């Protein structure tokens, strides 16, 4: 029923946890395709160990060419009705793919879930990485997903998370799509190169408000990611830009989104040449009032709220369990009445206006929330 492809490059430290989490699935009708992308550590021997251990596992060793080529290799040999991906330093829950069985039997083109950002056992953030959870037919895809799929102007980020790992694809469609793509050798944006042109073609998407995939956030002391340090970063970025324009840019709305994504990505290069490029926030998250690893509800989705969410994203200091606002305009922001549905340690009021903060504080108190759990500037 399902082919699971794991591209691998020098990830021996996490690889066994990754493979074990896949083989432990309650859905047993799977094949696991391990594609060793020229690793120089002992990843290859770990792969072979599991080939001998479980008949559902196959292992392939190719010349190092990057994650795109490794995934493409796996796609073209996959035998399942559906395909999904797990990166070799990530892991998944036991019931992960059981939750997609109904959609797979109904022949849905793409099945999508939310995702966990895993900083540590004490710091895990739930990300709603897709629009409203429901079944989308083609007209709804065009009307509700396409307008800000590649780039959300208001929030200056992807409108739809491009990760391939929290999505399950109909094999026939993905093989056709990948077979028609040129071989790409860049790392930054390789998910982008696949997912957005592919979604332009699909007729149905089933979205679930449930996360099973733990995306490991590896902290590095490096000034910038290796792909930005690459002297060919801008050349490779332009290759990605042209690919998106050629496959999607004839539609005005897509062209604008592609241009904005490109400008945002070009801006990364400044970090290579400027040592004094701090991220400028005019409001700092109240770290001193929150214990590290605590579960937090952020109340407010304006400029302050977005800054707070961004700061926690970058630091992994605590776990954002809910983001609410009285007038939610983004899919990931919910109404305040959802507070009662989650477990939390603190509620942080993320609003600049002191009078408005007081009003929200009083409103939260009427809900029976303990005063010491409410954090704001006025307190």
mmCIF file of N, CA and C in Angstrom, residues 123-226:
data_model
loop_
_atom_site.group_PDB
_atom_site.id
_atom_site.type_symbol
_atom_site.label_atom_id
_atom_site.label_comp_id
_atom_site.label_asym_id
_atom_site.label_seq_id
_atom_site.Cartn_x
_atom_site.Cartn_y
_atom_site.Cartn_z
ATOM 1 N N UNK A 123 11.114 20.188 24.529
ATOM 2 C CA UNK A 123 10.726 21.323 23.684
ATOM 3 C C UNK A 123 10.288 20.820 22.314
ATOM 4 N N UNK A 124 8.978 20.688 22.156
ATOM 5 C CA UNK A 124 8.378 20.222 20.910
ATOM 6 C C UNK A 124 7.258 21.190 20.544
ATOM 7 N N UNK A 125 7.304 21.707 19.317
ATOM 8 C CA UNK A 125 6.272 22.658 18.906
ATOM 9 C C UNK A 125 5.394 22.062 17.819
ATOM 10 N N UNK A 126 4.109 22.198 18.002
ATOM 11 C CA UNK A 126 3.132 21.721 17.017
ATOM 12 C C UNK A 126 2.924 22.802 15.964
ATOM 13 N N UNK A 127 3.093 22.463 14.703
ATOM 14 C CA UNK A 127 2.901 23.420 13.615
ATOM 15 C C UNK A 127 1.718 23.020 12.755
ATOM 16 N N UNK A 128 0.759 23.939 12.613
ATOM 17 C CA UNK A 128 -0.313 23.726 11.641
ATOM 18 C C UNK A 128 0.222 24.193 10.289
ATOM 19 N N UNK A 129 0.602 23.245 9.483
ATOM 20 C CA UNK A 129 1.376 23.569 8.286
ATOM 21 C C UNK A 129 0.548 23.570 7.013
ATOM 22 N N UNK A 130 -0.741 23.616 7.131
ATOM 23 C CA UNK A 130 -1.607 23.551 5.960
ATOM 24 C C UNK A 130 -2.849 24.390 6.227
ATOM 25 N N UNK A 131 -3.636 24.708 5.200
ATOM 26 C CA UNK A 131 -4.899 25.428 5.428
ATOM 27 C C UNK A 131 -5.896 24.614 6.254
ATOM 28 N N UNK A 132 -7.116 25.064 6.287
ATOM 29 C CA UNK A 132 -8.158 24.426 7.094
ATOM 30 C C UNK A 132 -8.264 22.935 6.772
ATOM 31 N N UNK A 133 -8.393 22.111 7.814
ATOM 32 C CA UNK A 133 -8.465 20.665 7.634
ATOM 33 C C UNK A 133 -9.809 20.258 7.043
ATOM 34 N N UNK A 134 -9.765 19.663 5.857
ATOM 35 C CA UNK A 134 -10.964 19.166 5.193
ATOM 36 C C UNK A 134 -10.545 18.487 3.892
ATOM 37 N N UNK A 135 -11.495 17.993 3.145
ATOM 38 C CA UNK A 135 -11.229 17.421 1.828
ATOM 39 C C UNK A 135 -11.420 18.518 0.776
ATOM 40 N N UNK A 136 -10.400 18.722 -0.059
ATOM 41 C CA UNK A 136 -10.443 19.749 -1.094
ATOM 42 C C UNK A 136 -10.560 19.107 -2.474
ATOM 43 N N UNK A 137 -11.556 19.520 -3.240
ATOM 44 C CA UNK A 137 -11.607 19.164 -4.654
ATOM 45 C C UNK A 137 -10.926 20.269 -5.450
ATOM 46 N N UNK A 138 -10.782 20.060 -6.756
ATOM 47 C CA UNK A 138 -9.967 20.956 -7.569
ATOM 48 C C UNK A 138 -10.375 22.433 -7.455
ATOM 49 N N UNK A 139 -11.640 22.730 -7.512
ATOM 50 C CA UNK A 139 -12.072 24.128 -7.461
ATOM 51 C C UNK A 139 -11.705 24.773 -6.131
ATOM 52 N N UNK A 140 -11.843 24.015 -5.038
ATOM 53 C CA UNK A 140 -11.489 24.539 -3.711
ATOM 54 C C UNK A 140 -9.974 24.715 -3.576
ATOM 55 N N UNK A 141 -9.207 23.835 -4.198
ATOM 56 C CA UNK A 141 -7.750 23.983 -4.194
ATOM 57 C C UNK A 141 -7.362 25.310 -4.842
ATOM 58 N N UNK A 142 -7.977 25.605 -5.968
ATOM 59 C CA UNK A 142 -7.671 26.842 -6.700
ATOM 60 C C UNK A 142 -8.115 28.073 -5.920
ATOM 61 N N UNK A 143 -9.277 27.986 -5.265
ATOM 62 C CA UNK A 143 -9.836 29.158 -4.586
ATOM 63 C C UNK A 143 -9.239 29.399 -3.200
ATOM 64 N N UNK A 144 -8.905 28.328 -2.474
ATOM 65 C CA UNK A 144 -8.536 28.466 -1.074
ATOM 66 C C UNK A 144 -7.056 28.229 -0.777
ATOM 67 N N UNK A 145 -6.380 27.444 -1.607
ATOM 68 C CA UNK A 145 -4.981 27.124 -1.340
ATOM 69 C C UNK A 145 -4.025 27.917 -2.225
ATOM 70 N N UNK A 146 -4.305 27.989 -3.512
ATOM 71 C CA UNK A 146 -3.382 28.635 -4.452
ATOM 72 C C UNK A 146 -3.084 30.115 -4.157
ATOM 73 N N UNK A 147 -4.050 30.929 -3.694
ATOM 74 C CA UNK A 147 -3.791 32.373 -3.564
ATOM 75 C C UNK A 147 -2.590 32.755 -2.710
ATOM 76 N N UNK A 148 -2.200 31.937 -1.731
ATOM 77 C CA UNK A 148 -0.996 32.249 -0.950
ATOM 78 C C UNK A 148 -0.185 30.983 -0.664
ATOM 79 N N UNK A 149 -0.212 30.054 -1.590
ATOM 80 C CA UNK A 149 0.443 28.757 -1.394
ATOM 81 C C UNK A 149 1.959 28.884 -1.269
ATOM 82 N N UNK A 150 2.593 29.615 -2.194
ATOM 83 C CA UNK A 150 4.046 29.723 -2.214
ATOM 84 C C UNK A 150 4.531 30.778 -1.232
ATOM 85 N N UNK A 151 3.839 31.907 -1.180
ATOM 86 C CA UNK A 151 4.283 32.988 -0.293
ATOM 87 C C UNK A 151 3.094 33.770 0.244
ATOM 88 N N UNK A 152 3.065 33.890 1.559
ATOM 89 C CA UNK A 152 2.037 34.655 2.252
ATOM 90 C C UNK A 152 2.586 36.059 2.490
ATOM 91 N N UNK A 153 2.102 37.029 1.744
ATOM 92 C CA UNK A 153 2.634 38.399 1.813
ATOM 93 C C UNK A 153 2.497 38.978 3.213
ATOM 94 N N UNK A 154 1.371 38.728 3.848
ATOM 95 C CA UNK A 154 1.099 39.363 5.143
ATOM 96 C C UNK A 154 2.083 38.894 6.212
ATOM 97 N N UNK A 155 2.377 37.602 6.212
ATOM 98 C CA UNK A 155 3.249 37.049 7.247
ATOM 99 C C UNK A 155 4.683 36.828 6.786
ATOM 100 N N UNK A 156 4.947 37.126 5.497
ATOM 101 C CA UNK A 156 6.288 37.027 4.932
ATOM 102 C C UNK A 156 6.917 35.653 5.155
ATOM 103 N N UNK A 157 6.189 34.635 4.764
ATOM 104 C CA UNK A 157 6.685 33.260 4.875
ATOM 105 C C UNK A 157 5.884 32.382 3.912
ATOM 106 N N UNK A 158 6.301 31.112 3.810
ATOM 107 C CA UNK A 158 5.531 30.175 2.986
ATOM 108 C C UNK A 158 4.080 30.176 3.443
ATOM 109 N N UNK A 159 3.159 30.207 2.496
ATOM 110 C CA UNK A 159 1.748 30.085 2.853
ATOM 111 C C UNK A 159 1.392 28.644 3.175
ATOM 112 N N UNK A 160 2.132 27.728 2.565
ATOM 113 C CA UNK A 160 1.903 26.305 2.755
ATOM 114 C C UNK A 160 3.262 25.633 2.938
ATOM 115 N N UNK A 161 3.454 24.964 4.056
ATOM 116 C CA UNK A 161 4.725 24.322 4.354
ATOM 117 C C UNK A 161 5.130 23.396 3.204
ATOM 118 N N UNK A 162 6.309 23.609 2.584
ATOM 119 C CA UNK A 162 6.696 22.799 1.430
ATOM 120 C C UNK A 162 7.235 21.416 1.763
ATOM 121 N N UNK A 163 7.352 21.064 3.036
ATOM 122 C CA UNK A 163 7.924 19.768 3.401
ATOM 123 C C UNK A 163 7.200 18.622 2.700
ATOM 124 N N UNK A 164 7.977 17.676 2.181
ATOM 125 C CA UNK A 164 7.409 16.475 1.569
ATOM 126 C C UNK A 164 7.094 15.410 2.612
ATOM 127 N N UNK A 165 7.641 15.559 3.805
ATOM 128 C CA UNK A 165 7.602 14.479 4.791
ATOM 129 C C UNK A 165 6.281 14.362 5.548
ATOM 130 N N UNK A 166 5.472 15.405 5.577
ATOM 131 C CA UNK A 166 4.182 15.303 6.253
ATOM 132 C C UNK A 166 3.038 15.178 5.248
ATOM 133 N N UNK A 167 3.380 14.632 4.074
ATOM 134 C CA UNK A 167 2.397 14.435 3.008
ATOM 135 C C UNK A 167 2.552 13.046 2.409
ATOM 136 N N UNK A 168 1.457 12.493 1.922
ATOM 137 C CA UNK A 168 1.447 11.182 1.277
ATOM 138 C C UNK A 168 0.899 11.380 -0.134
ATOM 139 N N UNK A 169 1.616 10.863 -1.121
ATOM 140 C CA UNK A 169 1.323 11.154 -2.524
ATOM 141 C C UNK A 169 0.900 9.903 -3.287
ATOM 142 N N UNK A 170 -0.044 10.059 -4.206
ATOM 143 C CA UNK A 170 -0.385 8.959 -5.092
ATOM 144 C C UNK A 170 0.831 8.672 -5.982
ATOM 145 N N UNK A 171 1.284 7.432 -5.976
ATOM 146 C CA UNK A 171 2.535 7.067 -6.643
ATOM 147 C C UNK A 171 2.524 7.388 -8.136
ATOM 148 N N UNK A 172 1.463 7.030 -8.812
ATOM 149 C CA UNK A 172 1.390 7.241 -10.261
ATOM 150 C C UNK A 172 1.632 8.704 -10.623
ATOM 151 N N UNK A 173 1.000 9.613 -9.888
ATOM 152 C CA UNK A 173 1.129 11.040 -10.173
ATOM 153 C C UNK A 173 2.539 11.550 -9.861
ATOM 154 N N UNK A 174 3.099 11.080 -8.738
ATOM 155 C CA UNK A 174 4.423 11.564 -8.346
ATOM 156 C C UNK A 174 5.506 11.031 -9.287
ATOM 157 N N UNK A 175 5.378 9.800 -9.738
ATOM 158 C CA UNK A 175 6.332 9.248 -10.704
ATOM 159 C C UNK A 175 6.302 10.060 -12.004
ATOM 160 N N UNK A 176 5.095 10.377 -12.467
ATOM 161 C CA UNK A 176 4.967 11.165 -13.701
ATOM 162 C C UNK A 176 5.602 12.536 -13.527
ATOM 163 N N UNK A 177 5.364 13.140 -12.373
ATOM 164 C CA UNK A 177 5.897 14.477 -12.106
ATOM 165 C C UNK A 177 7.426 14.464 -12.029
ATOM 166 N N UNK A 178 7.968 13.539 -11.248
ATOM 167 C CA UNK A 178 9.422 13.484 -11.063
ATOM 168 C C UNK A 178 10.137 13.030 -12.327
ATOM 169 N N UNK A 179 9.499 12.166 -13.097
ATOM 170 C CA UNK A 179 10.095 11.716 -14.344
ATOM 171 C C UNK A 179 10.275 12.843 -15.339
ATOM 172 N N UNK A 180 9.422 13.862 -15.227
ATOM 173 C CA UNK A 180 9.505 14.992 -16.147
ATOM 174 C C UNK A 180 10.378 16.125 -15.651
ATOM 175 N N UNK A 181 10.947 15.994 -14.428
ATOM 176 C CA UNK A 181 11.775 17.060 -13.868
ATOM 177 C C UNK A 181 13.243 16.850 -14.206
ATOM 178 N N UNK A 182 13.967 17.950 -14.366
ATOM 179 C CA UNK A 182 15.414 17.868 -14.559
ATOM 180 C C UNK A 182 16.071 17.447 -13.251
ATOM 181 N N UNK A 183 17.283 16.915 -13.353
ATOM 182 C CA UNK A 183 18.008 16.544 -12.146
ATOM 183 C C UNK A 183 18.560 17.797 -11.471
ATOM 184 N N UNK A 184 18.189 17.986 -10.210
ATOM 185 C CA UNK A 184 18.608 19.164 -9.469
ATOM 186 C C UNK A 184 19.661 18.774 -8.442
ATOM 187 N N UNK A 185 20.658 19.622 -8.265
ATOM 188 C CA UNK A 185 21.746 19.297 -7.337
ATOM 189 C C UNK A 185 21.839 20.293 -6.182
ATOM 190 N N UNK A 186 20.848 21.180 -6.036
ATOM 191 C CA UNK A 186 20.900 22.120 -4.916
ATOM 192 C C UNK A 186 20.199 21.528 -3.703
ATOM 193 N N UNK A 187 20.473 22.102 -2.521
ATOM 194 C CA UNK A 187 19.864 21.632 -1.282
ATOM 195 C C UNK A 187 18.750 22.581 -0.840
ATOM 196 N N UNK A 188 19.052 23.882 -0.775
ATOM 197 C CA UNK A 188 18.031 24.838 -0.332
ATOM 198 C C UNK A 188 16.885 24.857 -1.346
ATOM 199 N N UNK A 189 15.684 24.609 -0.863
ATOM 200 C CA UNK A 189 14.513 24.713 -1.725
ATOM 201 C C UNK A 189 14.204 23.476 -2.545
ATOM 202 N N UNK A 190 14.853 22.340 -2.265
ATOM 203 C CA UNK A 190 14.579 21.167 -3.089
ATOM 204 C C UNK A 190 13.154 20.652 -2.856
ATOM 205 N N UNK A 191 12.612 20.808 -1.652
ATOM 206 C CA UNK A 191 11.203 20.490 -1.424
ATOM 207 C C UNK A 191 10.305 21.436 -2.218
ATOM 208 N N UNK A 192 10.674 22.711 -2.221
ATOM 209 C CA UNK A 192 9.914 23.731 -2.953
ATOM 210 C C UNK A 192 9.825 23.373 -4.434
ATOM 211 N N UNK A 193 10.949 22.927 -4.997
ATOM 212 C CA UNK A 193 11.003 22.602 -6.426
ATOM 213 C C UNK A 193 10.040 21.488 -6.794
ATOM 214 N N UNK A 194 9.772 20.602 -5.831
ATOM 215 C CA UNK A 194 8.887 19.464 -6.109
ATOM 216 C C UNK A 194 7.434 19.775 -5.796
ATOM 217 N N UNK A 195 7.173 20.285 -4.585
ATOM 218 C CA UNK A 195 5.803 20.292 -4.079
ATOM 219 C C UNK A 195 4.886 21.291 -4.786
ATOM 220 N N UNK A 196 5.342 22.518 -5.018
ATOM 221 C CA UNK A 196 4.428 23.510 -5.568
ATOM 222 C C UNK A 196 4.028 23.222 -7.012
ATOM 223 N N UNK A 197 4.973 22.901 -7.916
ATOM 224 C CA UNK A 197 4.553 22.518 -9.267
ATOM 225 C C UNK A 197 3.676 21.270 -9.280
ATOM 226 N N UNK A 198 3.943 20.334 -8.337
ATOM 227 C CA UNK A 198 3.128 19.121 -8.274
ATOM 228 C C UNK A 198 1.702 19.452 -7.865
ATOM 229 N N UNK A 199 1.532 20.270 -6.835
ATOM 230 C CA UNK A 199 0.188 20.590 -6.343
ATOM 231 C C UNK A 199 -0.629 21.356 -7.369
ATOM 232 N N UNK A 200 0.045 22.027 -8.279
ATOM 233 C CA UNK A 200 -0.674 22.738 -9.337
ATOM 234 C C UNK A 200 -1.469 21.772 -10.210
ATOM 235 N N UNK A 201 -1.065 20.489 -10.224
ATOM 236 C CA UNK A 201 -1.675 19.500 -11.120
ATOM 237 C C UNK A 201 -2.744 18.636 -10.466
ATOM 238 N N UNK A 202 -2.783 18.586 -9.136
ATOM 239 C CA UNK A 202 -3.626 17.581 -8.485
ATOM 240 C C UNK A 202 -5.103 17.970 -8.497
ATOM 241 N N UNK A 203 -5.949 16.945 -8.335
ATOM 242 C CA UNK A 203 -7.398 17.144 -8.362
ATOM 243 C C UNK A 203 -8.033 17.046 -6.977
ATOM 244 N N UNK A 204 -7.313 16.457 -6.012
ATOM 245 C CA UNK A 204 -7.898 16.299 -4.678
ATOM 246 C C UNK A 204 -6.812 16.276 -3.609
ATOM 247 N N UNK A 205 -7.125 16.892 -2.472
ATOM 248 C CA UNK A 205 -6.229 16.909 -1.320
ATOM 249 C C UNK A 205 -7.068 16.685 -0.060
ATOM 250 N N UNK A 206 -6.611 15.780 0.804
ATOM 251 C CA UNK A 206 -7.274 15.571 2.087
ATOM 252 C C UNK A 206 -6.344 16.056 3.195
ATOM 253 N N UNK A 207 -6.799 17.029 3.967
ATOM 254 C CA UNK A 207 -5.975 17.649 5.001
ATOM 255 C C UNK A 207 -6.485 17.248 6.386
ATOM 256 N N UNK A 208 -5.561 16.801 7.233
ATOM 257 C CA UNK A 208 -5.905 16.360 8.585
ATOM 258 C C UNK A 208 -5.267 17.273 9.632
ATOM 259 N N UNK A 209 -6.010 17.628 10.665
ATOM 260 C CA UNK A 209 -5.467 18.424 11.763
ATOM 261 C C UNK A 209 -4.899 17.483 12.809
ATOM 262 N N UNK A 210 -3.821 16.833 12.435
ATOM 263 C CA UNK A 210 -3.153 15.871 13.306
ATOM 264 C C UNK A 210 -1.701 15.802 12.871
ATOM 265 N N UNK A 211 -0.781 15.717 13.825
ATOM 266 C CA UNK A 211 0.644 15.631 13.500
ATOM 267 C C UNK A 211 1.184 14.287 13.966
ATOM 268 N N UNK A 212 2.044 13.697 13.169
ATOM 269 C CA UNK A 212 2.708 12.450 13.546
ATOM 270 C C UNK A 212 4.208 12.506 13.295
ATOM 271 N N UNK A 213 4.651 13.512 12.558
ATOM 272 C CA UNK A 213 6.035 13.570 12.084
ATOM 273 C C UNK A 213 6.845 14.517 12.963
ATOM 274 N N UNK A 214 7.985 14.018 13.493
ATOM 275 C CA UNK A 214 8.848 14.832 14.348
ATOM 276 C C UNK A 214 10.057 15.293 13.536
ATOM 277 N N UNK A 215 10.055 16.575 13.191
ATOM 278 C CA UNK A 215 11.136 17.159 12.402
ATOM 279 C C UNK A 215 12.203 17.694 13.359
ATOM 280 N N UNK A 216 13.336 17.021 13.396
ATOM 281 C CA UNK A 216 14.370 17.364 14.349
ATOM 282 C C UNK A 216 15.027 18.697 13.996
ATOM 283 N N UNK A 217 15.084 19.617 14.962
ATOM 284 C CA UNK A 217 15.713 20.926 14.780
ATOM 285 C C UNK A 217 17.123 20.866 15.376
ATOM 286 N N UNK A 218 18.104 20.634 14.532
ATOM 287 C CA UNK A 218 19.475 20.467 15.004
ATOM 288 C C UNK A 218 20.134 21.833 15.165
ATOM 289 N N UNK A 219 20.541 22.133 16.378
ATOM 290 C CA UNK A 219 21.159 23.429 16.678
ATOM 291 C C UNK A 219 22.619 23.399 16.222
ATOM 292 N N UNK A 220 23.011 24.427 15.474
ATOM 293 C CA UNK A 220 24.383 24.511 14.967
ATOM 294 C C UNK A 220 25.025 25.806 15.435
ATOM 295 N N UNK A 221 26.317 25.751 15.673
ATOM 296 C CA UNK A 221 27.052 26.953 16.063
ATOM 297 C C UNK A 221 27.499 27.758 14.853
ATOM 298 N N UNK A 222 27.252 27.221 13.654
ATOM 299 C CA UNK A 222 27.673 27.910 12.430
ATOM 300 C C UNK A 222 26.903 29.217 12.268
ATOM 301 N N UNK A 223 27.557 30.179 11.664
ATOM 302 C CA UNK A 223 26.947 31.489 11.446
ATOM 303 C C UNK A 223 25.738 31.397 10.531
ATOM 304 N N UNK A 224 25.782 30.473 9.588
ATOM 305 C CA UNK A 224 24.696 30.315 8.622
ATOM 306 C C UNK A 224 24.684 28.872 8.124
ATOM 307 N N UNK A 225 23.567 28.433 7.524
ATOM 308 C CA UNK A 225 23.509 27.067 6.979
ATOM 309 C C UNK A 225 24.547 26.858 5.885
ATOM 310 N N UNK A 226 24.958 25.600 5.697
ATOM 311 C CA UNK A 226 25.975 25.289 4.703
ATOM 312 C C UNK A 226 25.545 25.682 3.299
#
